[in-house]
Coordinates of C-alpha atoms and ligand atoms in Angstrom, one line a residue:
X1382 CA 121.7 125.1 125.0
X1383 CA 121.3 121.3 124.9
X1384 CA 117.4 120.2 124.6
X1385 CA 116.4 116.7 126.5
X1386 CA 113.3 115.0 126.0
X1387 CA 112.9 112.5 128.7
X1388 CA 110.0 110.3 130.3
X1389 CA 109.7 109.1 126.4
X1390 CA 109.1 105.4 125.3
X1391 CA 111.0 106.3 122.6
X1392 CA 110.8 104.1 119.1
X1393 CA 113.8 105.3 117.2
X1394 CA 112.6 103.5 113.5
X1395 CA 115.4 101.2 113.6
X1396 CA 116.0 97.2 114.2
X1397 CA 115.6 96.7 117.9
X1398 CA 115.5 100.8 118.6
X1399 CA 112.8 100.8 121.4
X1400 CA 114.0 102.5 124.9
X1401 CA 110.4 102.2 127.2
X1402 CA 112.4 104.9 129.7
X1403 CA 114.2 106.6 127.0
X1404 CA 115.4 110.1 126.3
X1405 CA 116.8 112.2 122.9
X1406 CA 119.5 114.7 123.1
X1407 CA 118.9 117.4 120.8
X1408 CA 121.5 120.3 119.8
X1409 CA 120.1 123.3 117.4
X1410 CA 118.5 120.4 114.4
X1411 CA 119.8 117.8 115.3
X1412 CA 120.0 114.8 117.4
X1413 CA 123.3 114.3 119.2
X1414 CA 122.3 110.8 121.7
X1415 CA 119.5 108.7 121.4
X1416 CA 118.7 106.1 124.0
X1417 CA 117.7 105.2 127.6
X1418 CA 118.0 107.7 130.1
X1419 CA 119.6 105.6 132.7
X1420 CA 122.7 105.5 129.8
X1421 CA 122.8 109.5 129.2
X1422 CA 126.8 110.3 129.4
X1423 CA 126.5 113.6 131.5
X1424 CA 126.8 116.8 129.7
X1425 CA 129.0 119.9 130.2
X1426 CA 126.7 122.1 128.5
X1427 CA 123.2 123.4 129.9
X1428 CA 120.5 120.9 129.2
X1429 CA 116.5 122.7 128.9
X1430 CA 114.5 118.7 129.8
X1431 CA 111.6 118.6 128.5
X1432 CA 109.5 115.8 130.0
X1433 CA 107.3 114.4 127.8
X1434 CA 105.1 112.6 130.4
X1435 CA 105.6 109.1 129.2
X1436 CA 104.4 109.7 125.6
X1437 CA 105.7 108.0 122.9
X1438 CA 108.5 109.1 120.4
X1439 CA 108.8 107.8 116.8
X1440 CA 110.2 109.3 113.9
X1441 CA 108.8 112.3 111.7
X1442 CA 106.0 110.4 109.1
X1443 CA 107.3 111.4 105.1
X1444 CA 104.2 112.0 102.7
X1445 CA 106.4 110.4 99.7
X1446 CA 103.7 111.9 97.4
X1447 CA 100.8 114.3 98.0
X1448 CA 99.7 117.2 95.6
X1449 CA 98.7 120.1 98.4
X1450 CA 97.5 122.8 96.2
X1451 CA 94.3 121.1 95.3
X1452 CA 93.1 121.0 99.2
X1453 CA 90.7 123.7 98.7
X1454 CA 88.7 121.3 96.2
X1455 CA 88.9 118.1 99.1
X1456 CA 85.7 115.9 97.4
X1457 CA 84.9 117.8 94.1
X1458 CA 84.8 114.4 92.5
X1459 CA 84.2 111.1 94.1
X1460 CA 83.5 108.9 92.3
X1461 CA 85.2 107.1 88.8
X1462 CA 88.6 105.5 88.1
X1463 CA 91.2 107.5 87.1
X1464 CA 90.6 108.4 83.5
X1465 CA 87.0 109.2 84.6
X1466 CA 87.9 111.4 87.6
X1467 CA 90.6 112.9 85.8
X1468 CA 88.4 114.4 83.6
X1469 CA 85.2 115.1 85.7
X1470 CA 87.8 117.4 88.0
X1471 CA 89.5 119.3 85.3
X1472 CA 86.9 121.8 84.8
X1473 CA 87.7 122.4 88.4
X1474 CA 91.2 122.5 88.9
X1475 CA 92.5 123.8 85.5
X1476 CA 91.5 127.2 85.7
X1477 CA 93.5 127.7 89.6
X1478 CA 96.1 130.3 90.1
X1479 CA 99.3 129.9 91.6
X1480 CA 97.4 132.5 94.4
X1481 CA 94.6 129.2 94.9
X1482 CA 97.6 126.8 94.5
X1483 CA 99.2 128.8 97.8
X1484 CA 95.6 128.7 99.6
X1485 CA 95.4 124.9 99.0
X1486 CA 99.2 124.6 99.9
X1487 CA 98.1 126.1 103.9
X1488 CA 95.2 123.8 104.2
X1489 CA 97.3 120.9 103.3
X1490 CA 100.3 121.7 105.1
X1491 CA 98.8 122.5 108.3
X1492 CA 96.6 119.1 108.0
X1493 CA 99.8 117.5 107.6
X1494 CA 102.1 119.2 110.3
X1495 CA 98.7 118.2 112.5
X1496 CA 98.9 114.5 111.5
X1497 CA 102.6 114.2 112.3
X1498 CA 103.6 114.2 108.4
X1499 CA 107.0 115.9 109.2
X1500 CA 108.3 116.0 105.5
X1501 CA 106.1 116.4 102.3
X1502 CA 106.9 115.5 98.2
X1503 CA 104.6 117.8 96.9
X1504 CA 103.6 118.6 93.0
X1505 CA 101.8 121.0 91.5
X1506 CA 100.9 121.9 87.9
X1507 CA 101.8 125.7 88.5
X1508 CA 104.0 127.5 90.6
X1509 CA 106.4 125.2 91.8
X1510 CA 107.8 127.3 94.7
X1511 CA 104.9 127.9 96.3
X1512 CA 104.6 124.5 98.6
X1513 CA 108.3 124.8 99.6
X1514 CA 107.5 128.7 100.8
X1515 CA 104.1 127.5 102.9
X1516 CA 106.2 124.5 104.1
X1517 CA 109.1 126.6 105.5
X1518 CA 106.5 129.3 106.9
X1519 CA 104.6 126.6 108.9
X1520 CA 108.0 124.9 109.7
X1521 CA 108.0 121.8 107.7
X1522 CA 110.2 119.7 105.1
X1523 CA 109.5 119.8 101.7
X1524 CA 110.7 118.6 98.6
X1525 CA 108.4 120.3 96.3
X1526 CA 108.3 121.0 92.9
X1527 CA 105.9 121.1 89.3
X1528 CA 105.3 118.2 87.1
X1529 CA 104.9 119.4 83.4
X1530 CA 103.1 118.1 80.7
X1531 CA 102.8 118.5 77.1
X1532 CA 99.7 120.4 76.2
X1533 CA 99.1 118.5 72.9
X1534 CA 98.6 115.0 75.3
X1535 CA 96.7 117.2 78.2
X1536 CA 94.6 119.5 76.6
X1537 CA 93.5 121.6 79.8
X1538 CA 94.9 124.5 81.2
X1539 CA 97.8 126.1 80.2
X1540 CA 101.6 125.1 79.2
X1541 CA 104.0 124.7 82.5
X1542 CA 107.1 124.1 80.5
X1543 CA 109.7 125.9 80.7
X1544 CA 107.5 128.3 83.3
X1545 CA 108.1 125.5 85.6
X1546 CA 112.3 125.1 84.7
X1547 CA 112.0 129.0 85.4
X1548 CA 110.0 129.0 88.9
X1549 CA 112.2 125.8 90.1
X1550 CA 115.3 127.7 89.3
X1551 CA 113.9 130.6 91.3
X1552 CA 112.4 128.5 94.2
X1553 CA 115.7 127.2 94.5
X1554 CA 117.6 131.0 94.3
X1555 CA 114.8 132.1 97.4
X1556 CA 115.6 129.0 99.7
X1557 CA 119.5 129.0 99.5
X1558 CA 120.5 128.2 103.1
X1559 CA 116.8 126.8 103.9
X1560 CA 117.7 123.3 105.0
X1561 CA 113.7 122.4 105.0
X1562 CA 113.2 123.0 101.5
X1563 CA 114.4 120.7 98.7
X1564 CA 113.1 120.9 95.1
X1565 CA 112.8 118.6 92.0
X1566 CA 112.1 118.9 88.4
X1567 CA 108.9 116.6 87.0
X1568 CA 107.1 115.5 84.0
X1569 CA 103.3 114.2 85.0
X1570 CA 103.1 111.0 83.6
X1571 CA 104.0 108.6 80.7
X1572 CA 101.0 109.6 78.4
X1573 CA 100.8 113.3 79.3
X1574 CA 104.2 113.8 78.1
X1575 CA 106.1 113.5 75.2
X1576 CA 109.0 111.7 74.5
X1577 CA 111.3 115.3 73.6
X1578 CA 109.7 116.6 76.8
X1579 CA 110.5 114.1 79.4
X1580 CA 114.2 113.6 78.1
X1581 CA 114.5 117.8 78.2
X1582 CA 113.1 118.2 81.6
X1583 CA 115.3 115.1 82.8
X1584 CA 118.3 116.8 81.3
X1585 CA 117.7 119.7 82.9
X1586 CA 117.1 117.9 86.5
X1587 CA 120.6 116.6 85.9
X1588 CA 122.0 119.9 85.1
X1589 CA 120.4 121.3 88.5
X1590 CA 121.2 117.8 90.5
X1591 CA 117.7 117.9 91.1
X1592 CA 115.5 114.4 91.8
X1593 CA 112.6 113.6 89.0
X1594 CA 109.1 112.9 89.8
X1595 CA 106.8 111.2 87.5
X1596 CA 103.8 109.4 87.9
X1597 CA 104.0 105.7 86.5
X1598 CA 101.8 103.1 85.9
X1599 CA 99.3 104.1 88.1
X1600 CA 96.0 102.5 85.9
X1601 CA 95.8 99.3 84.0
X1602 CA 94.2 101.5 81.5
X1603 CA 97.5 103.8 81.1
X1604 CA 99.9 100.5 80.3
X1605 CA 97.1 99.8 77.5
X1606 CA 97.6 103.4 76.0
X1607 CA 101.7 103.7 76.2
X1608 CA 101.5 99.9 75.1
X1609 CA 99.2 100.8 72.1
X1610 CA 101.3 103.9 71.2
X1611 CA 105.3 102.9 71.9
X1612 CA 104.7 99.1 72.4
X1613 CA 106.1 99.0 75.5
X1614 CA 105.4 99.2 79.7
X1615 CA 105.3 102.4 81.0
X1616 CA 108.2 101.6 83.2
X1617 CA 110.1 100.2 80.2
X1618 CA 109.3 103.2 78.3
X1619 CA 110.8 105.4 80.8
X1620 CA 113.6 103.5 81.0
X1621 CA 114.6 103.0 77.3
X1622 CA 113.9 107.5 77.6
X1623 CA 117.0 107.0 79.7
X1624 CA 114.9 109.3 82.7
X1625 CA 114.8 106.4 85.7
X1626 CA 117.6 106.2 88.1
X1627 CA 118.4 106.5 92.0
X1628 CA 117.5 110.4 91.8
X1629 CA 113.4 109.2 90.1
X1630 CA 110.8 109.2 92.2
X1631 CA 107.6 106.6 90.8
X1632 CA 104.4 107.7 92.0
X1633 CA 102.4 104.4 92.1
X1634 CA 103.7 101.9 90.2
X1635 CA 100.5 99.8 90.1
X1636 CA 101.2 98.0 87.1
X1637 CA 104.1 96.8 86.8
X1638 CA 105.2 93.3 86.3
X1639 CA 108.3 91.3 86.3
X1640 CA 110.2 92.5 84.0
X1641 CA 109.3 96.5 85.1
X1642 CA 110.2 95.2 88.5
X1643 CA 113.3 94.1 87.3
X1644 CA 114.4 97.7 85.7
X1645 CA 113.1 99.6 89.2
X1646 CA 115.7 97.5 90.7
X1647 CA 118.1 97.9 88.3
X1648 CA 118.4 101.6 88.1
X1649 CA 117.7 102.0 91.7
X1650 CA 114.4 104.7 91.1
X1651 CA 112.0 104.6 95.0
X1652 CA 108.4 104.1 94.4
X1653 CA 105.8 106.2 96.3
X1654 CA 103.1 104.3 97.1
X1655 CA 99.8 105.3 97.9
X1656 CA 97.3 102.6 99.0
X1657 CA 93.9 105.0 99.6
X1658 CA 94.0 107.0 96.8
X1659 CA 95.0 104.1 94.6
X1660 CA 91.8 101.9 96.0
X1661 CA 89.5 105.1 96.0
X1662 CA 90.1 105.4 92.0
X1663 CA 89.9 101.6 91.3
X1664 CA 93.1 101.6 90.2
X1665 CA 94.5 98.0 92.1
X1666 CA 96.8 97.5 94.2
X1667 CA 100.5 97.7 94.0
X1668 CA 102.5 94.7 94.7
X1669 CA 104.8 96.2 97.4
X1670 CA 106.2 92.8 98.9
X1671 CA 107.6 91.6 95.6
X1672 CA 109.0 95.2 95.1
X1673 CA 110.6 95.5 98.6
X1674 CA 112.1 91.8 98.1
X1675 CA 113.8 93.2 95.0
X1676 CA 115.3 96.1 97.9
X1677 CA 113.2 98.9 95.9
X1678 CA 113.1 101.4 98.6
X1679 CA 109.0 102.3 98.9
X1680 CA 107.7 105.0 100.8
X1681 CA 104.0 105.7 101.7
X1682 CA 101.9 109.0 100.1
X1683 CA 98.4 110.4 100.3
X1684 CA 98.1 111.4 97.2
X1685 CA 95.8 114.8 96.9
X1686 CA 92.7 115.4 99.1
X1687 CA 90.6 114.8 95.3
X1688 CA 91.7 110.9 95.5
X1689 CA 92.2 110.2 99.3
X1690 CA 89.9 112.7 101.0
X1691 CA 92.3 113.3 103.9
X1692 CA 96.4 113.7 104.3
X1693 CA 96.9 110.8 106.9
X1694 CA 99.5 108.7 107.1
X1695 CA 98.2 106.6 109.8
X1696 CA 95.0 105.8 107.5
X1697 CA 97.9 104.8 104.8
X1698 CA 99.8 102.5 106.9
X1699 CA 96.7 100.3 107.9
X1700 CA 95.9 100.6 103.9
X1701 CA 99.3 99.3 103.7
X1702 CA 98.9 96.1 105.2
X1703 CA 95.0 95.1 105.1
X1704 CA 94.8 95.7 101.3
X1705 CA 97.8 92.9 100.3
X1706 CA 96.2 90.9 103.3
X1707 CA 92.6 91.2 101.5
X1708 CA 93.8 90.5 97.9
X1709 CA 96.4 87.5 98.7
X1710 CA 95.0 86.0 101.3
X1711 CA 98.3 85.5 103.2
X1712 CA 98.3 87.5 107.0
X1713 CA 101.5 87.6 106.8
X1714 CA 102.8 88.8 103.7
X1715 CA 103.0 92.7 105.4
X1716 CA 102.8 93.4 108.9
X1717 CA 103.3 96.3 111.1
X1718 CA 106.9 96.7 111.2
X1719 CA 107.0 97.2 107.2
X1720 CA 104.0 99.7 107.2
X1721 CA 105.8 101.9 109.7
X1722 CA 109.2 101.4 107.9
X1723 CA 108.1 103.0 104.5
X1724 CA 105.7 105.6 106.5
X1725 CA 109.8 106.7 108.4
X1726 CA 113.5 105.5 107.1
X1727 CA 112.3 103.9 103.6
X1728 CA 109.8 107.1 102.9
X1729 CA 113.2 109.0 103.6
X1730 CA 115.9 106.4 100.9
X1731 CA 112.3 107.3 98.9
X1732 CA 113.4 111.0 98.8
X1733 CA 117.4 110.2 99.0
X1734 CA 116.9 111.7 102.2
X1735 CA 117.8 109.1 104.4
X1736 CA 121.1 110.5 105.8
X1737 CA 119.3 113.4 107.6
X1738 CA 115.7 112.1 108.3
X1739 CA 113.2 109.1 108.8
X1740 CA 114.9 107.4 111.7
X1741 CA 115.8 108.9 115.3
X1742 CA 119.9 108.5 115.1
X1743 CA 122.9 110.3 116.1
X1744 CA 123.8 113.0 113.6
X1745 CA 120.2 112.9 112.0
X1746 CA 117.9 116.0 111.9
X1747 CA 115.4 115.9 115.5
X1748 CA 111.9 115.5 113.0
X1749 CA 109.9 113.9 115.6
X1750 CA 106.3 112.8 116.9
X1751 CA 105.5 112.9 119.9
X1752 CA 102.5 110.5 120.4
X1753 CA 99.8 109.3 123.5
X1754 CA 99.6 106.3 122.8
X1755 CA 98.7 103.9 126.2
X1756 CA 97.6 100.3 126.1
X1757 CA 95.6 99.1 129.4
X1758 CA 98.6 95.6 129.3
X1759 CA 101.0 98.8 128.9
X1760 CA 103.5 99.3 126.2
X1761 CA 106.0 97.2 125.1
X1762 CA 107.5 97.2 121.6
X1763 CA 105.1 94.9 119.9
X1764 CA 102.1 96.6 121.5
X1765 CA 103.8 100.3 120.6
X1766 CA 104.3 98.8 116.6
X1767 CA 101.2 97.3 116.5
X1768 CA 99.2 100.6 117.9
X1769 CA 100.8 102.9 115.5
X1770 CA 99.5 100.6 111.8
X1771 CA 96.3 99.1 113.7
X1772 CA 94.9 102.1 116.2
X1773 CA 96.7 104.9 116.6
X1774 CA 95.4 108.4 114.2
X1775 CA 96.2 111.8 114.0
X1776 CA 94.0 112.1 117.4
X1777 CA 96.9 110.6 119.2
X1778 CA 99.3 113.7 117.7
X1779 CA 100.2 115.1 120.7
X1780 CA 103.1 117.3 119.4
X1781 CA 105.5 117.9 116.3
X1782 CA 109.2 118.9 116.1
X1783 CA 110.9 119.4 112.8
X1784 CA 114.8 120.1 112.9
X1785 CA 114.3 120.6 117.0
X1786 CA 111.5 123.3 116.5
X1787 CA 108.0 122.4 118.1
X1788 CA 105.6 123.0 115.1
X1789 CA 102.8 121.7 116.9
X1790 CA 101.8 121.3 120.4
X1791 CA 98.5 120.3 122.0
X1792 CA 95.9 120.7 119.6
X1793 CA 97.6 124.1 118.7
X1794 CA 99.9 125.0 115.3
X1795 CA 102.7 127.1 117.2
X1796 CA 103.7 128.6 114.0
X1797 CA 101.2 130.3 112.1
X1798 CA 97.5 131.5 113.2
X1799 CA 95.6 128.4 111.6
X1800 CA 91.9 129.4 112.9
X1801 CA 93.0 132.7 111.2
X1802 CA 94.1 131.4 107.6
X1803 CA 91.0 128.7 107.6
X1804 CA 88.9 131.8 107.9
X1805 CA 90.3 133.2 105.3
X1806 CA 90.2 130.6 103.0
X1807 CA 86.7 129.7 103.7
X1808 CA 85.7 133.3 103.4
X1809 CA 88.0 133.6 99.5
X1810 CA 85.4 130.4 98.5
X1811 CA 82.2 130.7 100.0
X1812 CA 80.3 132.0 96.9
X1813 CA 82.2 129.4 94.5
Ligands
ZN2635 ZN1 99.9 112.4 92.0

């Protein structure tokens, strides 16, 4: 059985791919046409249409970087730059288990399946599995893992290497055959790791053919301390550690100049970037135009619920644009068309995704949003671009389809019992 959703202004992500009466042919996952209805070839199988009463289509949005098990702790610690905020939350978030990581994991995921994030990079400290399980249960993409750190450079908590090497390898063991569920091996960051470290758990990605996640140059502060201590960038120092290729994904990438520029590039590493969460900590503002010139594929992320407070791509997108518009003073150096670009098919060459997801194409997976957007000229392409960066919000989320499975429909997660879990959340941490 065929699926056709029709009566769409459909906005496929790509140059020129708006259809105002269009329609997607879906089979099992995947799309099989894309276009306008008046062009559908007809089909010898049964079709199930679906009208979708003149909503609006776009691709699934990809979180390039969020950290879901700390939801439960949304707002512990507002206020200080990175360093300072680091440190106020620790005393917090140290102690969780991987049973609060899983808790935090529901409240993020079903946030994001609401808000039309369709595929996640998640991290955690412990239990790297855990997001990837939630994910699948709740019916969306992951590619999930734990970032490790070396315990003499992060004094809290307690060692995750090689616990994490272990729970990766398992994760991956338990989701043979899962197409949603993709994992990664990570170190946390430039000064939280040692040199032996990062190069071992970078090894050992290779080994698995597993994609690295770090998070780089993210405060001016952090280019100070790996400058004072190996006398060079982060980014260089990274590079000269051999660890940044295609297969690395930079969280942030804040500070980085020219030359750093020049070796993201080079090596061909995607950059997550993360606009609220970078402006909530003071940390700047990363100079996305000059990276995109260079072709360095970015892709937007929320960061945690600690830095952001809420998982919202939308909210990113506008970030996006009006933060390089504030600090250059140039309206035109971003516009809409780029902020939805790394929110869809860039997020996805982010991930090295981007042959199955981020744009709404023949042979791609059917990880969709459906959207009501209306504009009282009525939509046109510009009008459709401009509402998704400028107005549109998870309010307009009218329903979610990951690999041609509704998720979310209505108002109304069709997967698990939210109102249910919430409860149970809530009740765990009332007394805390
Ligand atoms: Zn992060």
């Amino acid at each position: 059985m065929l699926t056709l959703l029709h009566n769409a202004f459909l906005c496929t992500g790509l140059p020129g791919g708006f259809y105002p009466d269009g329609a997607l042919l879906i089979r099992g996952s995947k799309i099989i046409w894309a276009g306008a209805l008046a062009d559908l070839p007809p089909q010898s199988e049964p079709v199930r249409r679906q009208d979708v009463g003149g909503r609006v289509i776009i691709p699934g949005l990809i979180n390039t970087h969020a950290h879901g098990g700390l939801s439960t702790h949304r707002g512990c610690c507002d206020e200080g730059d990175l360093f300072q905020w680091a440190a106020a939350l620790a005393p917090h978030t140290s102690h969780l288990t991987v049973e609060d990581n899983r808790r935090g994991c529901y409240l993020a995921i079903m946030e994001m399946a609401r808000n039309g994030i369709t595929t996640a990079c998640d991290c955690t400290r412990y239990g790297a599995g855990v997001f990837a399980s939630v994910a699948t249960e709740i019916g969306m993409r992951s590619l999930s893992g734990a970032l490790v750190n070396s315990p003499e450079l992060r004094h809290h908590g307690r060692p995750n290497w090689p616990l994490a090497l272990e729970e990766t390898k398992e994760a991956i063991e338990a989701h043979i055959g899962n197409g949603l569920a993709r994992f990664y091996l990570g170190g946390h960051s430039p000064y939280s790791c040692t040199p032996a470290l990062l190069r071992e758990v970078k090894r050992e990605a290779d080994k698995l053919d597993l994609p690295f996640v770090i998070h780089v140059a993210e405060n001016r502060r952090e280019n100070e301390m790996v400058m004072e201590q190996y006398g060079q960038s982060p980014t260089a120092w990274l590079h000269g550690l051999g660890v940044l290729d295609r297969r690395s994904v930079l969280a942030h990438c804040v500070w980085v100049d020219e030359a750093d520029m020049d070796i993201l590039a080079e090596t061909g590493a995607g950059v997550a970037h993360n606009p609220g969460s970078n402006a909530k900590l003071a940390s700047g503002i990363a100079p996305v135009p000059a990276l995109r010139r260079l072709g360095i594929p970015v892709g937007l992320g929320t960061d945690s619920t600690l830095s952001n407070n809420c998982l919202d791509l939308f909210q990113e997108m506008k970030l996006s644009v009006l933060l390089q518009r504030a600090a250059s003073l140039d309206g035109t150096i971003v516009g809409a068309g780029d902020a939805f670009s790394m929110a869809t098919l860039e997020g996805a060459r982010v991930l090295n995704w981007e042959t199955e997801i981020g744009s709404l194409e023949v042979g791609k997976e059917a990880d969709l949003v459906i959207l009501d957007l209306s504009h009282p000229l009525g939509l046109n392409p510009e009008r459709v671009h401009s509402d998704l960066v400028y107005h549109a919000g998870p309010q307009h989320v009218h329903g979610v389809m990951v690999a041609g499975r509704m998720i979310f429909e209505d108002g109304r997660l069709l997967t698990v019992d939210e109102p249910t879990i919430r409860h149970a959340i809530h009740e765990h941490y009332r007394h805390q």
